[in-house]
Structures are given as C-alpha cells and as structure tokens.
Coordinates of C-alpha atoms in Angstrom, one line a residue:
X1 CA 0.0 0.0 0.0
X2 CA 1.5 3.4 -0.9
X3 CA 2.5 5.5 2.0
X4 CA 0.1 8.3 1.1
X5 CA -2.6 5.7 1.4
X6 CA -1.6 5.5 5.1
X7 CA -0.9 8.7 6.1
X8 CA -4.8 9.6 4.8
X9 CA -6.1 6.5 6.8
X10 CA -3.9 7.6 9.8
X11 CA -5.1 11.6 9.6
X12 CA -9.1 10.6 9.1
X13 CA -9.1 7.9 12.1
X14 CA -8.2 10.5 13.8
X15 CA -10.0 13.3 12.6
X16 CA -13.0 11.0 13.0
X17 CA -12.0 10.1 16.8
X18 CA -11.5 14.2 17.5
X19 CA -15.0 14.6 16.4
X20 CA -16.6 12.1 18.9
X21 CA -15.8 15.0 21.8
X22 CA -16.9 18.0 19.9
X23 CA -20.2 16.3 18.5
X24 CA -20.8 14.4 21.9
X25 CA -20.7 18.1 23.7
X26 CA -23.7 18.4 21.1
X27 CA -25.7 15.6 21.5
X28 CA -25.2 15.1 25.6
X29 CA -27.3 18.3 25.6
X30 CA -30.5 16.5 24.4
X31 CA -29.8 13.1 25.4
X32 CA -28.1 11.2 28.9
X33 CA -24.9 9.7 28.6
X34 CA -26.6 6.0 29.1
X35 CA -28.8 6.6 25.8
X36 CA -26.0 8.3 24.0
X37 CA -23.4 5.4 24.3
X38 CA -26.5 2.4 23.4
X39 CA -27.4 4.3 20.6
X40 CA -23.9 5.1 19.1
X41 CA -23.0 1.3 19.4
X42 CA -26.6 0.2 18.1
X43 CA -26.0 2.5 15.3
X44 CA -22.4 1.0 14.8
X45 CA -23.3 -3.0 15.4
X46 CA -25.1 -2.9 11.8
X47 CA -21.5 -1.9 10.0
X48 CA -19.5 -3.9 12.4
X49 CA -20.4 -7.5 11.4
X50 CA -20.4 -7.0 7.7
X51 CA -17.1 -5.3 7.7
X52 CA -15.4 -7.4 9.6
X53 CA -16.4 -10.6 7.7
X54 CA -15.9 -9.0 4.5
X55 CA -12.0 -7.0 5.4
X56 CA -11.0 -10.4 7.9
X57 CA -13.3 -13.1 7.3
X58 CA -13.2 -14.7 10.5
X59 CA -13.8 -18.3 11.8
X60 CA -17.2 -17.0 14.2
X61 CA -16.9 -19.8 16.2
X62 CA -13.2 -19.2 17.0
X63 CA -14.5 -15.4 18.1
X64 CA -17.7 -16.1 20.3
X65 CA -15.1 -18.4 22.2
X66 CA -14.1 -16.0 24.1
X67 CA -17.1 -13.8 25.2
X68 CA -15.8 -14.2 28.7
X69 CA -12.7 -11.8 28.2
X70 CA -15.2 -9.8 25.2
X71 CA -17.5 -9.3 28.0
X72 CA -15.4 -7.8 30.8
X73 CA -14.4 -5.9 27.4
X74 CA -18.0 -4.7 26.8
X75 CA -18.3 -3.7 30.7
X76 CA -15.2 -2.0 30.2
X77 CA -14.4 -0.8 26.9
X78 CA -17.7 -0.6 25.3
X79 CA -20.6 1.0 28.4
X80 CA -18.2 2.1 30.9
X81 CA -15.3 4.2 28.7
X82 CA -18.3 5.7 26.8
X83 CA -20.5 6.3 29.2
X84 CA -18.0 8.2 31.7
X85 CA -17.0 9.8 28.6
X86 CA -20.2 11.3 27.9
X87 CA -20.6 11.7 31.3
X88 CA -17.7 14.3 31.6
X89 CA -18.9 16.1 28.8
X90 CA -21.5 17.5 30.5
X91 CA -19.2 19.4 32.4
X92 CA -15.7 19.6 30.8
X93 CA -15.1 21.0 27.0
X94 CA -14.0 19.1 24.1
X95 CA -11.1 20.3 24.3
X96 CA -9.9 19.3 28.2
X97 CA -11.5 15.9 27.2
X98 CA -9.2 15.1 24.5
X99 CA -6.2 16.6 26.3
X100 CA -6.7 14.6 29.8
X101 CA -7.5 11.4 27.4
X102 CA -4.0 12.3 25.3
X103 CA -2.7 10.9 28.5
X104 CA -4.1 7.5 27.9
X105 CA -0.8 5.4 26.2
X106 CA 1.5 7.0 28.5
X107 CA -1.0 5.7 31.9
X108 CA -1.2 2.1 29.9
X109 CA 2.6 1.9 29.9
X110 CA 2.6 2.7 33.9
X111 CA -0.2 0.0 34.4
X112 CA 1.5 -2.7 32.4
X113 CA 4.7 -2.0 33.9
X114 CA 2.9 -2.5 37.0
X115 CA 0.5 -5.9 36.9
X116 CA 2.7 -7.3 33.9
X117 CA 5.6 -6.7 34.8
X118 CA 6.6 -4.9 31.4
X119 CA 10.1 -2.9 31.9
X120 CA 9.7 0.3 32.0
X121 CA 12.9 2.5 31.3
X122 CA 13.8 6.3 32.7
X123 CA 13.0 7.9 29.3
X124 CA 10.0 5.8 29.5
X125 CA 9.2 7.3 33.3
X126 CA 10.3 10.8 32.4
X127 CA 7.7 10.9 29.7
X128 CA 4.8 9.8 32.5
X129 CA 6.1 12.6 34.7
X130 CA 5.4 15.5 31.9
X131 CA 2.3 14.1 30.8
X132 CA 1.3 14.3 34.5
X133 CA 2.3 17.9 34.5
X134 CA 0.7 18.5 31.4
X135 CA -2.8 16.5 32.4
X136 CA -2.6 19.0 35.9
X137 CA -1.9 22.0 34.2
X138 CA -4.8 21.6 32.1
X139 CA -7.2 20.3 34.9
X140 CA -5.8 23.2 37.3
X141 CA -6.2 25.7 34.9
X142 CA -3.0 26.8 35.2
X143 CA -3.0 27.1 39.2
X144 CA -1.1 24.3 40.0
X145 CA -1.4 25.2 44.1
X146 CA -5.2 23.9 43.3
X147 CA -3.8 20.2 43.4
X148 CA -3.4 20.5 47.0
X149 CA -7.0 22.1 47.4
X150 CA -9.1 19.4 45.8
X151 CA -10.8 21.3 43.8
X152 CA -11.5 19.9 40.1
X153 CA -13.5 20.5 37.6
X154 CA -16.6 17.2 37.9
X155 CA -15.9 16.5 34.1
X156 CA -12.0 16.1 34.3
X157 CA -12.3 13.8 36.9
X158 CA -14.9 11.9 35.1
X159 CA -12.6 12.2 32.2
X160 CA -9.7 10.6 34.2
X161 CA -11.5 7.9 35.3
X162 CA -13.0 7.2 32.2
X163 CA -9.2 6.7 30.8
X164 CA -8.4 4.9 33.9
X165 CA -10.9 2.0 32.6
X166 CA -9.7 2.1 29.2
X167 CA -6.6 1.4 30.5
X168 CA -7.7 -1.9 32.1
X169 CA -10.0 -2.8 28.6
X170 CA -6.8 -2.4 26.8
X171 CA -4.3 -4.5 29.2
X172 CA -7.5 -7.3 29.4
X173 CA -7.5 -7.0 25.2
X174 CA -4.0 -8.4 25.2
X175 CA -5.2 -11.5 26.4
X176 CA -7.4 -12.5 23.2
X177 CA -4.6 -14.4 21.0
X178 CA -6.9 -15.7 17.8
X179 CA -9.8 -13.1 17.3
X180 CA -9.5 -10.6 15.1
X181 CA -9.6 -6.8 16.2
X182 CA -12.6 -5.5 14.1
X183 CA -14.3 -8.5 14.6
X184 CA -13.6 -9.3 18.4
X185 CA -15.0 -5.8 18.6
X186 CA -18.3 -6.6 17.0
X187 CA -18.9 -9.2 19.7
X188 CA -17.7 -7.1 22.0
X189 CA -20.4 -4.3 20.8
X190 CA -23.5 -6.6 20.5
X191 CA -22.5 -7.9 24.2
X192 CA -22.1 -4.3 25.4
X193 CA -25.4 -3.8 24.0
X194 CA -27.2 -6.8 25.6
X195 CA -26.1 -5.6 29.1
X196 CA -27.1 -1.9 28.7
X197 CA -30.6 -3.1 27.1
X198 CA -31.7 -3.7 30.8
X199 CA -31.0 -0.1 32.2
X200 CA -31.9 1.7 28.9
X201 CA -35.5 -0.2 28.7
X202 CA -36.4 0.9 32.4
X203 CA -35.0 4.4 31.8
X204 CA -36.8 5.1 28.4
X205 CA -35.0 5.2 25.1
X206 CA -34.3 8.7 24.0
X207 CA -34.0 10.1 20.8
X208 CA -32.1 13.6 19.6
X209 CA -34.7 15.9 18.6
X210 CA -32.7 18.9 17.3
X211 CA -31.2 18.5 13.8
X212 CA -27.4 19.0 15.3
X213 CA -27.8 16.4 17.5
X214 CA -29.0 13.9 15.5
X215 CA -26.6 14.9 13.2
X216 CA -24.1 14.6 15.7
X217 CA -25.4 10.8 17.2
X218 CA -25.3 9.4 13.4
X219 CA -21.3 11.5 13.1
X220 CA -20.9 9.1 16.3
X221 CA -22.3 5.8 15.0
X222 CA -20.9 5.8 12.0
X223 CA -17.5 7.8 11.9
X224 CA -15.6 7.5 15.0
X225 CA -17.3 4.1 15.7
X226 CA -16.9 2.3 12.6
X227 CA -14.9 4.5 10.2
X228 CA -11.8 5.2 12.8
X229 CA -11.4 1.9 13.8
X230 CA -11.2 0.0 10.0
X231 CA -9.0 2.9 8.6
X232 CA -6.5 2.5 12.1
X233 CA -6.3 -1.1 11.8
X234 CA -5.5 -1.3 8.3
X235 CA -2.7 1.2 8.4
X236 CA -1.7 -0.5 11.3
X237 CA -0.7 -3.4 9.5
X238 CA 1.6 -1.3 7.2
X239 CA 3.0 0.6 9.5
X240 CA 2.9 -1.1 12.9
X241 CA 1.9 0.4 16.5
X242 CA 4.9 1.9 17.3
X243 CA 4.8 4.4 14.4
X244 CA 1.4 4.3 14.5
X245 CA 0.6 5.4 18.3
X246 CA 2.5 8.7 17.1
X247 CA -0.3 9.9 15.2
X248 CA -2.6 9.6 18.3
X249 CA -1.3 12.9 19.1
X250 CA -3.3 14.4 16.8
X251 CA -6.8 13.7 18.2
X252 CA -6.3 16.8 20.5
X253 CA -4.9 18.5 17.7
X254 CA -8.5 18.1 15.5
X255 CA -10.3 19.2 18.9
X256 CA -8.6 22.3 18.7
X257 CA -9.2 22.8 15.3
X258 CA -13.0 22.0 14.9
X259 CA -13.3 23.6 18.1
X260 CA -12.0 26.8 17.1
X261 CA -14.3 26.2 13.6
X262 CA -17.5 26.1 16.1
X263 CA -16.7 29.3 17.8
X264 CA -15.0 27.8 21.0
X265 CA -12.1 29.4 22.7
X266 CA -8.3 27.6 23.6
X267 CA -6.5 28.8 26.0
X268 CA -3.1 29.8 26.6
X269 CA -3.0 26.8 29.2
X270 CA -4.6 24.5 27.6
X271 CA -1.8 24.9 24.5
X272 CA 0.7 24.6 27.2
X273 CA -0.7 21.5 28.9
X274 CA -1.3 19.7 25.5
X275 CA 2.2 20.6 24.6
X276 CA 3.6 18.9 27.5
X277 CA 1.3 16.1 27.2
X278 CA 2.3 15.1 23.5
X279 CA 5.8 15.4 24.7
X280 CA 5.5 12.8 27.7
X281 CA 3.5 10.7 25.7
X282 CA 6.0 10.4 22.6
X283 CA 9.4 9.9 25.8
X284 CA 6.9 7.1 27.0
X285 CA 6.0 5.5 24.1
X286 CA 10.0 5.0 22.8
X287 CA 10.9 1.4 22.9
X288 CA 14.5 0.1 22.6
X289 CA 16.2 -0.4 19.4
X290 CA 15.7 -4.0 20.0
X291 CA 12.0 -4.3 21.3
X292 CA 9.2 -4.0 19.1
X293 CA 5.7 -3.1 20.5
X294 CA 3.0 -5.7 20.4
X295 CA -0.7 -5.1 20.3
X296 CA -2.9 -8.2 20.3
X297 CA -5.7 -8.4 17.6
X298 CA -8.1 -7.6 20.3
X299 CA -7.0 -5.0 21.8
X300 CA -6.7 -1.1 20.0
X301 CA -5.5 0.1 22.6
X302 CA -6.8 3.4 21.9
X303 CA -9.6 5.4 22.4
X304 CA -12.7 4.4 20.9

C-alpha cells in the first residue's frame, strides 16, 4: 500500500476520533450519557459484522469463544469508557476531554509495567512525569497550588476515570490471542449492547430531537465508531503500533481545530498542557532499538 494511502487513513481515524468529543458536547445536551453510548453502538453493530467478515473473514466460532474476556471488554471498553465519557462532557469541554484522554498510552505503559511486569525504562518514566504535569496543568487551569485544594472540575475527573478504565480494557484485550480486532470488537459491541438493554428499557430510550444532534449521534455511530477503527487497523498493518501510536497525538490537535471552527475558545494553558502532554506521551512511548511493540488483535489500545 502506498505511503500516502496511510498517512490519509492515519489523519481521518483520527480526525473521525476528534469529532466524537466536539459532536458528543452536542448531543449530551439532548440526550443522557446512558442513551447516548447504546445508541452510538446500536448505530455502529449494523456496519461492524459485515465489515469485519468481509475485510478479515473470520472463523465466528473461534470469536464467540471468548465472550468471557469480550464481555469484561464490553463492561469495560464498550458501556463504561463511553458512558463516563459522555458523562464528563457535560461538564468539561471538548477540548480538556481530548487533552486529559491524550494521556491514555503513556497511563497504559505505567499499568503494564505494574500488573505485567513490562520494563519500564527512565526515558519511558520521564515521559509519565510530563504528561502528568501536562494533564494537571490543564485540569488546574494553570494554578497548580489547586492540586493541594481538591478542587476539580466534575468533568475532568470523570474524564480521568474514564481513561483509567480504558486502560484496564486495553491490558484485558492483550489476552485475546486468535480473534480478530474488528471483529472481536463486533462481539464485543453486540455484548455491550445486551447488558445496557436492561438499564436503557427501564429508563426510556431517548432520541435527539434537534437536527445537530441527530446529526451529531449518526457523526458518532458511524464515523468514530466504525470508520476510525477500520482505517486505524488497516494502516496499522503497514506501518505497525509503534509508528502508529505517534499519530494519536493528533486527536487533541482536531479538537482544537473543529473547536475553534465552532466558535469555541483555547486557552493559553490548555496549548501549554497539550504541549507537554504530546511530549511525555512520545518519551513514554519510545521502545529500545531492539523491542518491538505488540498489540494483540483484540486489543486497539486506543480510544474508541
């Protein structure tokens, strides 16, 4: 595949993935976080299964094998992430969303270094240190004396929770050896699905009313959902996840961008704290010349 080819897949994953904050701010107006993340997957379960039989033709039978790990997946990956997600948008902007999540590989490499006993090296623990500053700059607002207050904004907390239980989704993911990604993430979806049907039935399915926001639920269904997540795994295959994770960065980038395009502010802190969260995250995601990264085919590893 020509390297063009790659670099478009790489730059509209993520463009795609940058959208799911500044649409969700949209759509949480009119709808609760619960309804929001069933519908986004319902919408995305009806591309899921097609795709993935048609790009990786899977043995079924080998996937549904292991619903056990797929469905501490779902709990994690598929309602929780989204939901808190959601969740902190109600009270954070786009923009401190993608920022705190820009965190996400670096807290990954701490967590694996510290359950699977993955090395970790001083570059690597240098680069957790800045993305740390960076993350508390942001969520301080610059007043970095607040730390020792407690006082937080409800959404960034949400936020870091939220990435907190991706991190867990994506170390769990590593365990699933045979089944495809796109397709160990369909099964993953339609179990995510089945468990939220419960609490979305006695709430009351809602439904967007304004055109933005049903705009914006079918932008999340179908782009960020679906479109991301084929485009990242085929230029993963070219390029590999080491290279790959680099682009990652850009998600906040996009945020800023369509932000500013929708008549939202950045500010002078917020550039800061991104700056020195890209930085951290790039020290922490260096390997040695001789170690290679490995992602298993169930795991992304990123943010959905």
């Amino acid at each position: 595949m020509k390297k063009y080819y790659v670099l478009t897949f790489l730059i509209l994953a993520n463009l795609f993935w940058a959208g799911n904050y500044v649409f969700g701010k949209f759509v949480v107006a009119e709808m609760a976080p619960l309804q929001m993340t069933f519908l986004r997957w319902l919408i995305a379960i009806f591309l899921l299964f097609p795709i993935a039989h048609i790009i990786e033709r899977p043995n079924w039978k080998i996937v549904w094998k292991q619903w056990k790990t797929l469905s501490v997946m779902a709990v994690l990956g598929i309602a929780g992430y989204n939901f808190l997600l959601y969740e902190a948008l109600r009270f954070t902007t786009p923009m401190n969303a993608s920022l705190v999540n820009s965190i996400n590989p670096a807290i990954i490499v701490l967590f694996s270094s510290l359950l699977l006993k993955e090395r970790i090296s001083l570059k690597n623990g240098a680069g957790l240190l800045i993305s740390l500053l960076g993350v508390l700059l942001v969520l301080t607002h610059g007043h970095l004396e607040q730390i020792f207050h407690l006082h937080f904004n409800r959404g960034d907390l949400l936020m870091l929770l939220a990435i907190l239980v991706w991190t867990f989704y994506s170390i769990i993911g590593r365990t699933i050896k045979e089944a495809p990604p796109i397709s160990a993430t369909a099964v993953s979806v339609m179990l995510g699905l089945l468990m939220l049907l419960p609490f979305v039935l006695s709430s009351g399915l809602e439904f967007p009313e304004s055109r933005q926001a049903i705009a914006g639920m079918l932008y999340i269904g179908i782009f960020p959902s679906v479109g991301s997540f084929v485009f990242w795994n085929v230029a993963l295959r070219q390029i590999g996840p080491s290279r790959a994770g680099i682009f990652l960065n850009l998600i906040a980038v996009f945020t800023a961008i369509l932000s500013l395009l929708l008549g939202n502010s950045i500010t002078l802190v917020q550039i800061l704290g991104g700056i020195l969260v890209f930085i951290g995250v790039y020290l922490t995601s260096q390997l040695k010349k001789k170690e290679t990264l490995h992602i298993s085919p169930g795991s992304k590893e990123i943010s959905p």
